[in-house]
mmCIF file of C-alpha atoms in Angstrom:
data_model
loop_
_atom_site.group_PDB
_atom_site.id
_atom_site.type_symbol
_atom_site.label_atom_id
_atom_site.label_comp_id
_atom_site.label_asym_id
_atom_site.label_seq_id
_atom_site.Cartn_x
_atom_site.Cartn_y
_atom_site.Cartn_z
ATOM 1 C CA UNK A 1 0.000 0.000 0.000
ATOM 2 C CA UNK A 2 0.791 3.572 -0.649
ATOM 3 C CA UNK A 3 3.212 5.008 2.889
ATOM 4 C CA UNK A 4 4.961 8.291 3.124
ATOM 5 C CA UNK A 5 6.979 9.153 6.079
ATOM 6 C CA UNK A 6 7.567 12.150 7.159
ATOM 7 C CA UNK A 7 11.246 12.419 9.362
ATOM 8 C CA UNK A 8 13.749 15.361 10.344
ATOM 9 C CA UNK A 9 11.263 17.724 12.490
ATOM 10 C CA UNK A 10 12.501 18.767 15.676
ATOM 11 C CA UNK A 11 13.067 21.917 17.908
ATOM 12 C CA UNK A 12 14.962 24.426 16.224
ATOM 13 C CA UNK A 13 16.331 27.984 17.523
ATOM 14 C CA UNK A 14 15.364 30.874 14.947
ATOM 15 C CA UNK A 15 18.009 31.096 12.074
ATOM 16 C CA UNK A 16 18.849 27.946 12.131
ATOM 17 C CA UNK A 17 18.333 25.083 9.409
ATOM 18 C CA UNK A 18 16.706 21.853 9.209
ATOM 19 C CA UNK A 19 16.507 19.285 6.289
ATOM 20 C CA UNK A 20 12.991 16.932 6.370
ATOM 21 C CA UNK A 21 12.607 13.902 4.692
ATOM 22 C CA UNK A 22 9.329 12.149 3.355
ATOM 23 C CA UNK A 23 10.391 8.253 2.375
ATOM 24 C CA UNK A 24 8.043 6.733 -0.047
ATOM 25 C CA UNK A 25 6.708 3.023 -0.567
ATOM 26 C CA UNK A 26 3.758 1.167 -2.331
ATOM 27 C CA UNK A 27 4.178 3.103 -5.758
ATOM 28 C CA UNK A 28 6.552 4.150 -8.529
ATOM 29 C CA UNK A 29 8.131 7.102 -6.886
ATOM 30 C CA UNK A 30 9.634 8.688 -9.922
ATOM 31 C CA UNK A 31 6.347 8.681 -11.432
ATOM 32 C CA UNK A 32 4.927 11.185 -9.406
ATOM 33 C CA UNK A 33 4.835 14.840 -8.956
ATOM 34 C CA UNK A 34 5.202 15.568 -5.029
ATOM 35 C CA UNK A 35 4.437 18.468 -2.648
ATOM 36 C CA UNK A 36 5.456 20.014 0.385
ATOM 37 C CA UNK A 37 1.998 21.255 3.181
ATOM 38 C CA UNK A 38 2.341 22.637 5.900
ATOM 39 C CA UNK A 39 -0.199 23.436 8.935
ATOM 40 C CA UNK A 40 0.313 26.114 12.104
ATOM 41 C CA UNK A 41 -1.051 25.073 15.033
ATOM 42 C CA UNK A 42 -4.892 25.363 14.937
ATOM 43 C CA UNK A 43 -4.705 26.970 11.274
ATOM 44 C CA UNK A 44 -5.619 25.656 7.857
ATOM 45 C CA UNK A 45 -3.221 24.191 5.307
ATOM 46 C CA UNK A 46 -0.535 26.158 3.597
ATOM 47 C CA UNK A 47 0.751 24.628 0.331
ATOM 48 C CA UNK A 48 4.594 25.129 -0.392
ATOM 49 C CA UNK A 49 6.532 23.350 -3.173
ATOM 50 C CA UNK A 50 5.906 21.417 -5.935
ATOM 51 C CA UNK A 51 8.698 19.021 -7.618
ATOM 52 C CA UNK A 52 8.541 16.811 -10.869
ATOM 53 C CA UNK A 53 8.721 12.929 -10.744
ATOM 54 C CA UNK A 54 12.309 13.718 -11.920
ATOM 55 C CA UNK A 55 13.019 16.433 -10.167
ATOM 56 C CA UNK A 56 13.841 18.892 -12.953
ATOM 57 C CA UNK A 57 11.205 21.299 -12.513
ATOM 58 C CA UNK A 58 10.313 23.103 -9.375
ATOM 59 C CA UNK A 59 7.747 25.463 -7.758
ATOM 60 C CA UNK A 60 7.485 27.445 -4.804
ATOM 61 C CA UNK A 61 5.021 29.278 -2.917
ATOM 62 C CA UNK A 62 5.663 33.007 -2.786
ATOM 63 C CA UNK A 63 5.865 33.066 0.803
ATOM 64 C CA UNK A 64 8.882 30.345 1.236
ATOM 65 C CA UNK A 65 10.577 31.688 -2.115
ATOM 66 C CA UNK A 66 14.321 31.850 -1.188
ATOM 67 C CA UNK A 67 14.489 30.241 2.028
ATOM 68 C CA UNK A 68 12.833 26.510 1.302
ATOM 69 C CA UNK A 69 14.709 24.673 -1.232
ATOM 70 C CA UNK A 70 12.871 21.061 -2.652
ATOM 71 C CA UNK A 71 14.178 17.881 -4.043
ATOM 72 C CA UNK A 72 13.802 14.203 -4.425
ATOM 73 C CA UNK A 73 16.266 11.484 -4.863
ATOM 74 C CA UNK A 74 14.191 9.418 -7.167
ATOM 75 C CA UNK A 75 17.194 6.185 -6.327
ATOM 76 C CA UNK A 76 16.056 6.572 -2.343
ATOM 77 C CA UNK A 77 12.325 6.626 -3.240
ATOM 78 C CA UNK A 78 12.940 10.347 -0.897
ATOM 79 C CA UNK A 79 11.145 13.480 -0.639
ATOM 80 C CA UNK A 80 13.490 15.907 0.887
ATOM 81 C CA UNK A 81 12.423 19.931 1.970
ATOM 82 C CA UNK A 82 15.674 22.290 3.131
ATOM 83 C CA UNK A 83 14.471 24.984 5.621
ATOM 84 C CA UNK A 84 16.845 27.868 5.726
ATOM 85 C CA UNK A 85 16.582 31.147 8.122
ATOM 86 C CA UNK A 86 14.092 29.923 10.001
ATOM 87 C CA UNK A 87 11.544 31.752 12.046
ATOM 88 C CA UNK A 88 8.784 31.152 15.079
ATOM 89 C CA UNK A 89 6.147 31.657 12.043
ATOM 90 C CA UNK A 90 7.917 28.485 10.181
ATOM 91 C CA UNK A 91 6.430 26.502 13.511
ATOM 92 C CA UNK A 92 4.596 23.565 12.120
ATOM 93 C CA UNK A 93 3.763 20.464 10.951
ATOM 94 C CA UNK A 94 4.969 19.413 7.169
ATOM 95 C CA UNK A 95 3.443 17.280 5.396
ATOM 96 C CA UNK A 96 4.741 15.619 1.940
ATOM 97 C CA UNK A 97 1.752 14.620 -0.036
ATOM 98 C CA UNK A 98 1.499 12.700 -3.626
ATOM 99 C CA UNK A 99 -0.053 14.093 -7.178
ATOM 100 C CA UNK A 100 -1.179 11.964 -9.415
ATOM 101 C CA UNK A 101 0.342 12.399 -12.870
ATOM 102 C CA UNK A 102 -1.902 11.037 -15.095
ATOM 103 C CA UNK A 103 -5.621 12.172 -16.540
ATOM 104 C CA UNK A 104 -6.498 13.115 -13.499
ATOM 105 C CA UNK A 105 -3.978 15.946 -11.226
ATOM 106 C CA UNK A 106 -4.527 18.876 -9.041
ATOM 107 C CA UNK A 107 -4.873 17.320 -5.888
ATOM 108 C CA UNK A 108 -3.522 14.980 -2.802
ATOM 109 C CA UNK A 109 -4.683 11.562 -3.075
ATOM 110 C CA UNK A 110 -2.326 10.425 0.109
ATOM 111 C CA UNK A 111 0.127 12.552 2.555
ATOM 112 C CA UNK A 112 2.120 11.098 5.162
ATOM 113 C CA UNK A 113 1.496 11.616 9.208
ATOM 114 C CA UNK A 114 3.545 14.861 9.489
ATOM 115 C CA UNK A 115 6.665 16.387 10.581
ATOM 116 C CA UNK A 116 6.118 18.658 13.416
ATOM 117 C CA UNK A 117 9.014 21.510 13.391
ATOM 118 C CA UNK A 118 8.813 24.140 16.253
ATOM 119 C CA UNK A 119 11.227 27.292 15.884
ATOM 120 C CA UNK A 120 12.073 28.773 19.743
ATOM 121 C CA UNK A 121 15.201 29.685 21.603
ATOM 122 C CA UNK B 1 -4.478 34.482 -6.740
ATOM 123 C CA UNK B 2 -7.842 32.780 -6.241
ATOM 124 C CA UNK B 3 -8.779 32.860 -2.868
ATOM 125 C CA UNK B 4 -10.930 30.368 -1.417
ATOM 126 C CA UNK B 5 -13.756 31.070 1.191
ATOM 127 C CA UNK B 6 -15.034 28.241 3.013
ATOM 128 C CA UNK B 7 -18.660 28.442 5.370
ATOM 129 C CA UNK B 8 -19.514 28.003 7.689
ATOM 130 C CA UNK B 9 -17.213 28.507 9.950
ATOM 131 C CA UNK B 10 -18.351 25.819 11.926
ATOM 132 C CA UNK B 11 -21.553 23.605 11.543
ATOM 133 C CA UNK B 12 -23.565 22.220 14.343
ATOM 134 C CA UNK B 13 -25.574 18.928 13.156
ATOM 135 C CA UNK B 14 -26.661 15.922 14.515
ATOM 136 C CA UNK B 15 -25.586 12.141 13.660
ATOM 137 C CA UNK B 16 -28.557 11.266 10.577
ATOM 138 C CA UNK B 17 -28.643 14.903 9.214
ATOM 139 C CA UNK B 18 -27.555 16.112 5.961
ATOM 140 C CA UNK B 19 -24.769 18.715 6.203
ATOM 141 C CA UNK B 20 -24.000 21.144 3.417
ATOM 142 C CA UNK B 21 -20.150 22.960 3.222
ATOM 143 C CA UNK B 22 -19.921 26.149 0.568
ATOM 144 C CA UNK B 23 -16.568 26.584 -1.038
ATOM 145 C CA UNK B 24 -16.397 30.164 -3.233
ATOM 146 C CA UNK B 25 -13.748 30.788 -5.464
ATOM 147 C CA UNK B 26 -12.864 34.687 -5.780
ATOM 148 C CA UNK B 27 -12.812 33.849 -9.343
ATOM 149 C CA UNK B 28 -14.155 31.336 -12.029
ATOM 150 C CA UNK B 29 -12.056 28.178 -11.963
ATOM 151 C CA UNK B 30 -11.865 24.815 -13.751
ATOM 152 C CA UNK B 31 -13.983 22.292 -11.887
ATOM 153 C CA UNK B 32 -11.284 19.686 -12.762
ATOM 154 C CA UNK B 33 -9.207 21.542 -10.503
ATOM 155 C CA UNK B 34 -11.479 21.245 -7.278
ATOM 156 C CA UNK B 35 -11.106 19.225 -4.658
ATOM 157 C CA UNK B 36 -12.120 18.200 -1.037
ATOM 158 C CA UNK B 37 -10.205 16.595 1.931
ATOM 159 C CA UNK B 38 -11.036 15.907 5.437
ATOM 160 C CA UNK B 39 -9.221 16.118 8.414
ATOM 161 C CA UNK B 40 -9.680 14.436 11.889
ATOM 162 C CA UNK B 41 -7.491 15.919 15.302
ATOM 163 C CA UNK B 42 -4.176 14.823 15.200
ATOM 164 C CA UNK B 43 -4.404 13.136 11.621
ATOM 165 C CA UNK B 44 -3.013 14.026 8.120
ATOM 166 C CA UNK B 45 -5.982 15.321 5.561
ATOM 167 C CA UNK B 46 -7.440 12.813 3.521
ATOM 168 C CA UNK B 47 -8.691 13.194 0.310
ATOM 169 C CA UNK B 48 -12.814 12.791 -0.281
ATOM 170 C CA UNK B 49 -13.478 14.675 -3.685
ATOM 171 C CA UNK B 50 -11.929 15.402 -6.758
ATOM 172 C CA UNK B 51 -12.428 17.402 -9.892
ATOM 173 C CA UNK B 52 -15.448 19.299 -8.006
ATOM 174 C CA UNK B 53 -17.319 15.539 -7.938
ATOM 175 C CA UNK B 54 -15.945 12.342 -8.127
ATOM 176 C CA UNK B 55 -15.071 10.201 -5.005
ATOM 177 C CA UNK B 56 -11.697 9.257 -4.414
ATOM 178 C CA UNK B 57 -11.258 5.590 -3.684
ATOM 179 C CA UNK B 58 -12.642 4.443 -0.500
ATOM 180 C CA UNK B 59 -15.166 7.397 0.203
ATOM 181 C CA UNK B 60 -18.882 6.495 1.017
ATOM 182 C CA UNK B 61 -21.216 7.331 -1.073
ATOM 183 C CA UNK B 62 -22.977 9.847 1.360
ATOM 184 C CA UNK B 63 -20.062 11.992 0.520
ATOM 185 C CA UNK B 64 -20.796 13.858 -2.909
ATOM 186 C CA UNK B 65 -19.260 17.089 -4.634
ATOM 187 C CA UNK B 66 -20.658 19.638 -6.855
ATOM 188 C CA UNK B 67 -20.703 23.211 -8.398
ATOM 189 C CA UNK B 68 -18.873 25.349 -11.021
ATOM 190 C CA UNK B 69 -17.254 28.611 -11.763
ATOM 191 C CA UNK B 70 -17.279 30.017 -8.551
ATOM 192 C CA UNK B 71 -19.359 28.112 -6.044
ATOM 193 C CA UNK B 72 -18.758 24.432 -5.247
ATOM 194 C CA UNK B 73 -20.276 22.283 -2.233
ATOM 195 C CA UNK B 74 -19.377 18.839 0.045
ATOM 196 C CA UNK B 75 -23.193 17.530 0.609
ATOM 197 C CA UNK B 76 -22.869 14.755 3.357
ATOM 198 C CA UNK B 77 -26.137 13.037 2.961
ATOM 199 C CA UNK B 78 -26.547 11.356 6.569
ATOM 200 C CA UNK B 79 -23.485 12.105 9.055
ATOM 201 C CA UNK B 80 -22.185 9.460 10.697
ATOM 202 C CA UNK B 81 -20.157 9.507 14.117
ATOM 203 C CA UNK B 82 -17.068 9.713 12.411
ATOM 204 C CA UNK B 83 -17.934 12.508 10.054
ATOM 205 C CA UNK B 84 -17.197 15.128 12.303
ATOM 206 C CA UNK B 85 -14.269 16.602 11.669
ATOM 207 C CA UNK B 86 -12.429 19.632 9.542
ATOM 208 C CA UNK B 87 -13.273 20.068 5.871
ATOM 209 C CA UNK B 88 -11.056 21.891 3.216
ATOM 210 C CA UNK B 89 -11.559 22.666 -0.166
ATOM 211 C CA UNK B 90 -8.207 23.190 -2.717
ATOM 212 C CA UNK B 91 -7.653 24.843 -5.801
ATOM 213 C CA UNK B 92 -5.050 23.608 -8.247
ATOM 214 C CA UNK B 93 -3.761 26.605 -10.543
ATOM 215 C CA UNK B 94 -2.115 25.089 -13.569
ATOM 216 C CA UNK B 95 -0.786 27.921 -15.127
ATOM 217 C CA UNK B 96 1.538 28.740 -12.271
ATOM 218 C CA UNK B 97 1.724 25.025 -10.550
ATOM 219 C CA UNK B 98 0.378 26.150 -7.307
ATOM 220 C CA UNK B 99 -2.386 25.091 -4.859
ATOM 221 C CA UNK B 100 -4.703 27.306 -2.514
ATOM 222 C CA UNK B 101 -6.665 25.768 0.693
ATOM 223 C CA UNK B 102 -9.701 27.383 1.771
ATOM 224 C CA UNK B 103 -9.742 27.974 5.777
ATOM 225 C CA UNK B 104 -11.862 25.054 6.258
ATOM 226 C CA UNK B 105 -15.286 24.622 7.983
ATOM 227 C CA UNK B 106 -15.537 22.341 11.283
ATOM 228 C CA UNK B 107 -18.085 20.202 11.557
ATOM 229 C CA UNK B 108 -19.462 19.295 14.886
ATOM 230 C CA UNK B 109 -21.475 17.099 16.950
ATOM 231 C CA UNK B 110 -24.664 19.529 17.796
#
């Protein structure tokens, strides 16, 4: 069956970095575009990144432009998200989530449990 | 950017009753590019709907999308116990390859 795990959150003092990792199972990785969610504590979902099923073409939302950087090691069957700079607002759980690639795309159709990161000092 | 306003807020119902969540669009969009998840404390969202009105696999019937341009709903014919929870709709924009949540609505136990 389809599994992504979500690994790498932690408690991390503001400025600091922090690399997650989503591993994938149950499905031709490299077949799939993936994503990057987030959700604040109590708040809504917050869509961040977009990458190819090979990786060669990325996206980002505006508001992590610069200081989130996105790839995938297709060989690992891994989902990786580089947090740079961060900040108390960055506090949150990450999600990786799967897009289907075929007739059919614009949405989730599974996400792993979530990677809570907290930024304090 | 299409923003996406989700109401209520919050909805009150009882197990057996048919609840009915709005999603508006600020502007027209593709109803390809609609969807609906749902999201239980302490749990990852799970998709229910796509492309405005076709269940994803798994999803009881109850469950049912529809809508177009601007206004889409997630009709619930007869909650069950395990219904209660948050709903989101999502936008997928194409042209720039980026989504858009609405703020959800939370259903409760009334």
């Amino acid at each position: 069956q389809v599994q992504l795990v979500e690994s790498g959150g932690g408690l991390v003092k503001p400025g600091g970095s922090l690399r997650l990792s989503c591993g994938a199972s149950g499905f031709a990785f490299s077949d799939y575009y993936m994503n990057w969610i987030r959700q604040a504590p109590g708040k809504g979902l917050e869509w961040l990144s977009w990458i190819s099923g090979s990786g060669s073409t990325i996206y980002y939302a505006d508001s992590v432009k610069g200081r989130f950087t996105i790839s995938r090691d297709n060989s690992r069957k891994s989902l990786y998200l580089q947090i740079n700079s961060l900040r108390a607002e960055d506090t949150a759980v990450y999600y990786c989530a799967r897009e289907p690639s075929g007739r059919w795309y614009g949405f989730l159709d599974y996400w792993g449990q979530g990677a809570l990161v907290t930024v304090s000092s | 950017e299409i923003v996406l306003t989700q109401s209520p807020g919050t909805l009150s119902l009882s197990p057996g009753e048919r609840a009915t969540l709005s999603c508006r669009a600020s502007q027209g969009v593709g109803s390809n590019y609609l969807a609906w998840y749902q999201q239980k404390p302490g749990q990852s969202p799970r998709l229910l709907i796509y492309g405005a009105s076709i269940r994803a696999t798994g999803i009881p019937d109850r469950f049912s999308g529809s809508g177009s341009g601007t206004d889409f709903t997630l009709t619930i014919s007869r909650l069950e116990p395990e219904d209660f929870a948050v709903y989101y709709c999502q936008h997928y924009d194409g042209s720039r390859v980026m989504y858009t949540f609405g703020q959800g609505t939370k259903l409760e136990i009334k």
